[in-house]
PDB file of C-alpha atoms in Angstrom:
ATOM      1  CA  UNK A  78     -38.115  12.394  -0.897  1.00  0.00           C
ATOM      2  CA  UNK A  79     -35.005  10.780   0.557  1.00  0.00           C
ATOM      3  CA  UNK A  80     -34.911  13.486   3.492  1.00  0.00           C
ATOM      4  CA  UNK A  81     -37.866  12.117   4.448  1.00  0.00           C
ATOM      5  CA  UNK A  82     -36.673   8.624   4.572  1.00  0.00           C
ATOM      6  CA  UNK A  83     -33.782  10.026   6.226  1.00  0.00           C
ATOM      7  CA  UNK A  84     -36.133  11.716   8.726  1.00  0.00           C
ATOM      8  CA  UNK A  85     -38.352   8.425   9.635  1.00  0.00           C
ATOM      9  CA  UNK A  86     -34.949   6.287  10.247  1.00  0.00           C
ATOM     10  CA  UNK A  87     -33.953   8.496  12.250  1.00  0.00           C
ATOM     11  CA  UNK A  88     -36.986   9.168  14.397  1.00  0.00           C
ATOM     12  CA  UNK A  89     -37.470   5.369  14.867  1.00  0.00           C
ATOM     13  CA  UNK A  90     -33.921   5.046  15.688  1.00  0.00           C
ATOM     14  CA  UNK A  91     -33.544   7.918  18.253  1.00  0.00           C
ATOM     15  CA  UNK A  92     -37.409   8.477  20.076  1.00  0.00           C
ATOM     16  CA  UNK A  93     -37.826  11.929  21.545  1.00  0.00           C
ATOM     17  CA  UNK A  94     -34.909  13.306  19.010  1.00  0.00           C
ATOM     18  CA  UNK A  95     -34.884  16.651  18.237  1.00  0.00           C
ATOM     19  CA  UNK A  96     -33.773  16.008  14.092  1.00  0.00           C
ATOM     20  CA  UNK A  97     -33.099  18.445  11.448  1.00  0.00           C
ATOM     21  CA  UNK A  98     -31.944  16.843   7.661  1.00  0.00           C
ATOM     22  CA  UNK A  99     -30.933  19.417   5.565  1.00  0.00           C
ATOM     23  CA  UNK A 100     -30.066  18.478   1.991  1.00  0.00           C
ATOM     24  CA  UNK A 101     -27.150  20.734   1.433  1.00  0.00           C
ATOM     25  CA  UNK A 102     -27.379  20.979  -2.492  1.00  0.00           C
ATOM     26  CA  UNK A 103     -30.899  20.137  -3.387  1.00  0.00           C
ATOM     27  CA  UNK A 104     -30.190  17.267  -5.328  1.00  0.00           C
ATOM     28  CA  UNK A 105     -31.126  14.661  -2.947  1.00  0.00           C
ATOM     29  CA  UNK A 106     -28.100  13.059  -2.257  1.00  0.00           C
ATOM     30  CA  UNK A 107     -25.959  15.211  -0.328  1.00  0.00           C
ATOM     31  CA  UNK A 108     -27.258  15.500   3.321  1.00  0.00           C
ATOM     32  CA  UNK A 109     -26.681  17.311   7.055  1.00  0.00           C
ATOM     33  CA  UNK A 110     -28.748  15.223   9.599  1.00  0.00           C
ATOM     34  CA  UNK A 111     -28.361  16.739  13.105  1.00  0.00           C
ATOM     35  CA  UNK A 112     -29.882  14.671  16.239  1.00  0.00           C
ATOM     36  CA  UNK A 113     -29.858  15.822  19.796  1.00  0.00           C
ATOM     37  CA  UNK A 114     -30.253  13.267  21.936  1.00  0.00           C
ATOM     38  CA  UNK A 115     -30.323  11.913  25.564  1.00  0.00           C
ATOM     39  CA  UNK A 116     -28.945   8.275  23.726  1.00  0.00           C
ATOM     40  CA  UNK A 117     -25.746  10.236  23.120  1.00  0.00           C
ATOM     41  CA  UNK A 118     -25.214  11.631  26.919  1.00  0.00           C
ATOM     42  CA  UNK A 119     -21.892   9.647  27.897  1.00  0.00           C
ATOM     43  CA  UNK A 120     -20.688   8.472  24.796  1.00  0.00           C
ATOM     44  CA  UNK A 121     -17.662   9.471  22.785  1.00  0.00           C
ATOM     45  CA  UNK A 122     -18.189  11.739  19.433  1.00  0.00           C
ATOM     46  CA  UNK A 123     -17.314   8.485  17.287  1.00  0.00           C
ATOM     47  CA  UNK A 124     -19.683   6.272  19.311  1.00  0.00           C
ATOM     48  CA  UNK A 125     -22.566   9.060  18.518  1.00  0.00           C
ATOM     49  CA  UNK A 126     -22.060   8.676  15.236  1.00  0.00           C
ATOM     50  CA  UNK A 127     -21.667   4.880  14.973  1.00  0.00           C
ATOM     51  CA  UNK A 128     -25.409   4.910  16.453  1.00  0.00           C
ATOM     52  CA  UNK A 129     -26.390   7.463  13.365  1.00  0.00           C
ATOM     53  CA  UNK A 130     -24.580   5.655  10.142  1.00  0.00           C
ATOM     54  CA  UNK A 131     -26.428   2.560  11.803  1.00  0.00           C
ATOM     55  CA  UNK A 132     -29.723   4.438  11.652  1.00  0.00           C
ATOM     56  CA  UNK A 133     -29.051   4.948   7.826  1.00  0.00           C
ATOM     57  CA  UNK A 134     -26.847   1.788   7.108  1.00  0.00           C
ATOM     58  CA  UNK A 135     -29.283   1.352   4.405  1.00  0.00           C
ATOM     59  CA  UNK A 136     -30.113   4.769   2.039  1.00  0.00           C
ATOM     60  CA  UNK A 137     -25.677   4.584   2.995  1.00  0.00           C
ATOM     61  CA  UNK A 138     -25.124   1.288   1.861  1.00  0.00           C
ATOM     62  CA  UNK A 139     -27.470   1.572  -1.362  1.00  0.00           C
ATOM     63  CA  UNK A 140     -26.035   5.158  -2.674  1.00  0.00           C
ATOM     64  CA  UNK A 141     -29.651   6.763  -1.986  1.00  0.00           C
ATOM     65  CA  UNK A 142     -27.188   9.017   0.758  1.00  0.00           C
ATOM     66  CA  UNK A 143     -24.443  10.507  -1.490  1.00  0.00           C
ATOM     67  CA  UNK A 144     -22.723  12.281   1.041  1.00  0.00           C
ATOM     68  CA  UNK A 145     -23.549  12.528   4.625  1.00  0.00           C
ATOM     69  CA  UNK A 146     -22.341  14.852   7.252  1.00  0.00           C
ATOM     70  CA  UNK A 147     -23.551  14.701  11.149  1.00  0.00           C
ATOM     71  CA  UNK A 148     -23.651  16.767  14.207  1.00  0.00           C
ATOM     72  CA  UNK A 149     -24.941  14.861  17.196  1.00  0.00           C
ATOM     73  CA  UNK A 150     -25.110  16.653  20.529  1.00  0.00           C
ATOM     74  CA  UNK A 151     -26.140  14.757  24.000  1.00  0.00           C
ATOM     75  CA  UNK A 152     -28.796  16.239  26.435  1.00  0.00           C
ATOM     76  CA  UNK A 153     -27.187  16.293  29.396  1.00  0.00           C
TER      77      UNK A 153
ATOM     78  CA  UNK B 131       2.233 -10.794  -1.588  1.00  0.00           C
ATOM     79  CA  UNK B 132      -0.164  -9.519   0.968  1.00  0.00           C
ATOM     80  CA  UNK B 133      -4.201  -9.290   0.425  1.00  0.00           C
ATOM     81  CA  UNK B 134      -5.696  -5.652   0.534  1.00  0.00           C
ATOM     82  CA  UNK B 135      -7.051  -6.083   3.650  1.00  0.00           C
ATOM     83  CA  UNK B 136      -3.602  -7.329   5.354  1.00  0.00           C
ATOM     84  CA  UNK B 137      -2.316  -4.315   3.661  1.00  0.00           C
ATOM     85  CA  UNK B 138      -4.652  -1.692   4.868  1.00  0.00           C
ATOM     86  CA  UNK B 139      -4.459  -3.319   8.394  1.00  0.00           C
ATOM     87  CA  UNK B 140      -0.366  -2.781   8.289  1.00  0.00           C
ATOM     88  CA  UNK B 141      -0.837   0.439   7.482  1.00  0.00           C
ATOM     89  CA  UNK B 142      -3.252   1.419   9.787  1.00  0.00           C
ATOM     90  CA  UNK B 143      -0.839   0.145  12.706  1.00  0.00           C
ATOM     91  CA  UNK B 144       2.020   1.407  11.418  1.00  0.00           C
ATOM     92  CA  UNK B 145       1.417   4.703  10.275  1.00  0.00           C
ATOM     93  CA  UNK B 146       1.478   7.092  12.994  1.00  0.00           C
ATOM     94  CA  UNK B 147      -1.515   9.211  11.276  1.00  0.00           C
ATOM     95  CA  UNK B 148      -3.250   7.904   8.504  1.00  0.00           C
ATOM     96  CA  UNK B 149      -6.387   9.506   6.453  1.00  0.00           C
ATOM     97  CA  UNK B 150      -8.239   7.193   3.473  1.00  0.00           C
ATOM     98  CA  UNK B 151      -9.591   9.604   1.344  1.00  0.00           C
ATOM     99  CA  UNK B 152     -10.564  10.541  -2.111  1.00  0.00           C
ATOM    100  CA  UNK B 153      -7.920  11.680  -4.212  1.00  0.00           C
ATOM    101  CA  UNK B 154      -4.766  12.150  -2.922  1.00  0.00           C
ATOM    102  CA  UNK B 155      -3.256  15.508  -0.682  1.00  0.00           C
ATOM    103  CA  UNK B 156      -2.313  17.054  -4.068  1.00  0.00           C
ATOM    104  CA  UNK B 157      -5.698  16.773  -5.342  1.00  0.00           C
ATOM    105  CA  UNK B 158      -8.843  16.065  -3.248  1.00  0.00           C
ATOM    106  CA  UNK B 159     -11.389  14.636  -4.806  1.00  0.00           C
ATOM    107  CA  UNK B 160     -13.926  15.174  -2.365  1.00  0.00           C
ATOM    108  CA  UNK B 161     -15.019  18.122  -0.204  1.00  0.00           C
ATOM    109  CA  UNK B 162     -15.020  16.103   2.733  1.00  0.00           C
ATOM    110  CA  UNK B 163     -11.242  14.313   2.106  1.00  0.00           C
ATOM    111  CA  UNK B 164     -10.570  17.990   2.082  1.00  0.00           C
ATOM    112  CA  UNK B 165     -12.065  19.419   5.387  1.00  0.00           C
ATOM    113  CA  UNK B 166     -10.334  16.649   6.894  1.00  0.00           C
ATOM    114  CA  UNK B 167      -7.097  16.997   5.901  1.00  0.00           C
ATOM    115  CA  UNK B 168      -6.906  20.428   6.893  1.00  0.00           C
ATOM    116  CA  UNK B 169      -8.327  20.100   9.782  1.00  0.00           C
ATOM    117  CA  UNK B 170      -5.045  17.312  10.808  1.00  0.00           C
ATOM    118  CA  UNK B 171      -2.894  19.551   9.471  1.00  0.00           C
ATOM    119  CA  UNK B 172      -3.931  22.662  11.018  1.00  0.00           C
ATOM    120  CA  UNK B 173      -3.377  20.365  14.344  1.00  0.00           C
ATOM    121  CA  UNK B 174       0.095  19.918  13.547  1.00  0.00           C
ATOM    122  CA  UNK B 175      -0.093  16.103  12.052  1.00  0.00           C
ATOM    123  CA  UNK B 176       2.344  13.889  10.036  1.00  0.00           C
ATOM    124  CA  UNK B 177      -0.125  12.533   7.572  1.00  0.00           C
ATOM    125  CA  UNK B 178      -0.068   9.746   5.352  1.00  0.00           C
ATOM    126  CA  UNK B 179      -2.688   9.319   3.285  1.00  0.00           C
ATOM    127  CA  UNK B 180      -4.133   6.620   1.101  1.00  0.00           C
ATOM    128  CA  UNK B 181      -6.331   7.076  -1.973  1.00  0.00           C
ATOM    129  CA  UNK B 182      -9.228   4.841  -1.910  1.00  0.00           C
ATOM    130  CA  UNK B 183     -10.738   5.742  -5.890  1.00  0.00           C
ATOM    131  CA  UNK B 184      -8.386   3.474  -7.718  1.00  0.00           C
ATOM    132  CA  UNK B 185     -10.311   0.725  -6.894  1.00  0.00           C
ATOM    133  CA  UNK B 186     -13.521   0.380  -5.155  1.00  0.00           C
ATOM    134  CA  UNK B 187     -12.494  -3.047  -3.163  1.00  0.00           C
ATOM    135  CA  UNK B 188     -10.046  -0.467  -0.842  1.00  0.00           C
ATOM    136  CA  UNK B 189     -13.227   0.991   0.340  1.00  0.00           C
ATOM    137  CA  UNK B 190     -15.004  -2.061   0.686  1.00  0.00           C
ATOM    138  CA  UNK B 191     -11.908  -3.582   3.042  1.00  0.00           C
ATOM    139  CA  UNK B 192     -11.421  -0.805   4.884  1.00  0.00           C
ATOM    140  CA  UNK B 193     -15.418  -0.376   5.703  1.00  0.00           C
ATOM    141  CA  UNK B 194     -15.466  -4.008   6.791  1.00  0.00           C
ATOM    142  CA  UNK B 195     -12.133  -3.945   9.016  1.00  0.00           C
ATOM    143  CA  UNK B 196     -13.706  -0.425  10.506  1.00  0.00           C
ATOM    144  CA  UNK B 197     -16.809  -0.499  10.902  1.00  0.00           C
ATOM    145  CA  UNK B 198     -17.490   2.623   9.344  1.00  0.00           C
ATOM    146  CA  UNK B 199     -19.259   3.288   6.093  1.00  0.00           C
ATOM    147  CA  UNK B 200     -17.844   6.739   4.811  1.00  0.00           C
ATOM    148  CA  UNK B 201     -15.003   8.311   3.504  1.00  0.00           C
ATOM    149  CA  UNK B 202     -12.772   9.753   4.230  1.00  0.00           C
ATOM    150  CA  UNK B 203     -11.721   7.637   7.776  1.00  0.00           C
ATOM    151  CA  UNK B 204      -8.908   9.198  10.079  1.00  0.00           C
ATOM    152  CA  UNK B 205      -6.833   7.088  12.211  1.00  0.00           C
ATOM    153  CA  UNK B 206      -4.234   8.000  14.936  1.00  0.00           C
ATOM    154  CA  UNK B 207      -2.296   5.228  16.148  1.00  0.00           C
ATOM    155  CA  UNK B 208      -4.579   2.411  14.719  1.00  0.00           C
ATOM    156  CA  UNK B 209      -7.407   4.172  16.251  1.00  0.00           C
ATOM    157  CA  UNK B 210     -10.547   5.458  14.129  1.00  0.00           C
ATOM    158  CA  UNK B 211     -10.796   9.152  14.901  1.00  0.00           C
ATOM    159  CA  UNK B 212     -13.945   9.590  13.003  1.00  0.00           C
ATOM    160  CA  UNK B 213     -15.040  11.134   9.609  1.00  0.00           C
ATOM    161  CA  UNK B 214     -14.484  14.420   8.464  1.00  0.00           C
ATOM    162  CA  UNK B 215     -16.929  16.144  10.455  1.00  0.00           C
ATOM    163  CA  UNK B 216     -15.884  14.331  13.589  1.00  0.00           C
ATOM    164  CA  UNK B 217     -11.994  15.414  12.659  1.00  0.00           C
ATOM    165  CA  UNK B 218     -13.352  19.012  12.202  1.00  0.00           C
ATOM    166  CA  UNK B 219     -14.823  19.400  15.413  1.00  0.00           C
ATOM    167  CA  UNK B 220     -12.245  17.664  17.605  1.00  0.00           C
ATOM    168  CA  UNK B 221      -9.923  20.376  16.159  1.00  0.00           C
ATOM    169  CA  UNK B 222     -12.338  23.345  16.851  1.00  0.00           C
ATOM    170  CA  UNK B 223     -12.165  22.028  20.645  1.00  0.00           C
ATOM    171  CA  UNK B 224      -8.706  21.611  20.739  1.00  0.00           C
ATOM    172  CA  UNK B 225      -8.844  17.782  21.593  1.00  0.00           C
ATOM    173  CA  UNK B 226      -7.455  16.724  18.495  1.00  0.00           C
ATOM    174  CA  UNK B 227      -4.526  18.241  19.431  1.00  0.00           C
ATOM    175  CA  UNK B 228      -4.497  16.843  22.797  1.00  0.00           C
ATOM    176  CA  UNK B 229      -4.806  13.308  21.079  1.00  0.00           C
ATOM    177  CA  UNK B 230      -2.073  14.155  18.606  1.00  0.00           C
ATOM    178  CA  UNK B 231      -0.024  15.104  21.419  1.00  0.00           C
ATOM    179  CA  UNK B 232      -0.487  12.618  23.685  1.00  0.00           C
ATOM    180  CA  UNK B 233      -0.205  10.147  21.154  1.00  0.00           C
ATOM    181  CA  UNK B 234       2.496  11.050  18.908  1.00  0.00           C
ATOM    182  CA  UNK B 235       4.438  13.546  21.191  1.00  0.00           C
ATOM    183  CA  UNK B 236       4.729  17.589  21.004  1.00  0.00           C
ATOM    184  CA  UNK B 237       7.721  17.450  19.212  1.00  0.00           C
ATOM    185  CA  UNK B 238       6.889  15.812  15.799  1.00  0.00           C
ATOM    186  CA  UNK B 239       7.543  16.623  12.268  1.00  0.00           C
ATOM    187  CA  UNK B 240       5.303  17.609   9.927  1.00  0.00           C
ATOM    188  CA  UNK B 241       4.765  15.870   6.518  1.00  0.00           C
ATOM    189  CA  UNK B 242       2.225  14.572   3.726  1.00  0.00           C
ATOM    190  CA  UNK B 243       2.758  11.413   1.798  1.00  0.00           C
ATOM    191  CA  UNK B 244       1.021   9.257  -0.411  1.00  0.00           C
ATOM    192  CA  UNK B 245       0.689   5.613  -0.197  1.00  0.00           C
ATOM    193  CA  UNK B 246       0.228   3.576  -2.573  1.00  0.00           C
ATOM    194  CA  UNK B 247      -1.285  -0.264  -1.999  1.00  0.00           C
ATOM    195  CA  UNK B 248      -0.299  -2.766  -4.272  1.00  0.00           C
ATOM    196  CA  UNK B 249      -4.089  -3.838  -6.315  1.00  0.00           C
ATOM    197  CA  UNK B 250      -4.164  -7.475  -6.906  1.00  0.00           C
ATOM    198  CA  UNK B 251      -5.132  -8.289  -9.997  1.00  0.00           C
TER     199      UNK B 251
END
């Protein structure tokens, strides 16, 4: 359920992604989202992911995400 | 005395290294606080490092001053490094190293401590 929501945020926030969420115990809360991206060519590993907590600043800020952990790769 | 924030801000320009995390060096509270740490002190860092469980307004300053909504948060010279993953990876490369280095010097000494912050009431 919420790796879906975690899915659509993402896709709206980064077009053309290629995504993967992973929720790392099955409980729902605990996730690895990995984008690929041509929004990340250029920009510093903390920049990348400043742009994905944005994405999920909600399901962060309301608990839904537990624990998150990112990989973010450019395309270039 | 100073507010939270004020304090967290002196700390984060004054320590050289500095980690917020869950639980304390001794005993991580948090799988993530964890990876982290080790991956700082695998590159050699000083580390001081501040528990943010005994009170949930330390997270809540330290989000707001940073930008950044998970812990734990790593800074080197009053700069946000990243999360644990971001820590992780910058050591796997060998750049964390590079940013210890050319930030704190080659020669430096290697030690944990715990601060504490003073809760207001």
């Amino acid at each position: 359920m919420a790796s879906t929501v975690i899915r659509d945020l993402l896709e709206r926030a980064f077009p053309g992604a290629e995504i993967a969420v992973d929720d790392r115990t099955g409980g729902g809360d605990h996730f690895q989202v990995t984008v690929v991206s041509s929004a990340f060519d250029g920009l510093s590993l903390i920049e990348q992911h400043r742009l994905v907590n944005a994405a999920l600043a909600a399901p962060l800020a309301d608990g839904t995400i537990h624990e998150l952990r990112i990989r973010t790769k450019g395309t270039a | 005395m100073s507010t939270l924030s004020e304090q967290i801000q002196h700390v984060i320009a004054t320590e050289p290294v500095v980690v917020f995390m869950k639980g304390t060096p001794e005993m991580p509270a948090c799988g993530n606080s964890l990876r982290a740490l080790q991956a700082l002190w695998s590159a050699g860092a000083p580390i001081a490092a501040v528990d943010v469980l005994p009170d949930p307004r330390i997270r809540q300053e330290l989000s707001a001053l940073s930008e950044w909504p998970t812990i734990p948060q790593v800074f080197v010279r009053g700069e946000l490094i990243g999360g644990a993953d971001i820590t992780e990876e910058l050591h796997a490369s060998g750049e964390l190293q590079a940013r210890l280095d050319a930030a704190l010097g080659t020669e430096r000494e290697q030690t944990v401590r715990t601060l504490e912050l003073a809760l207001p009431a």
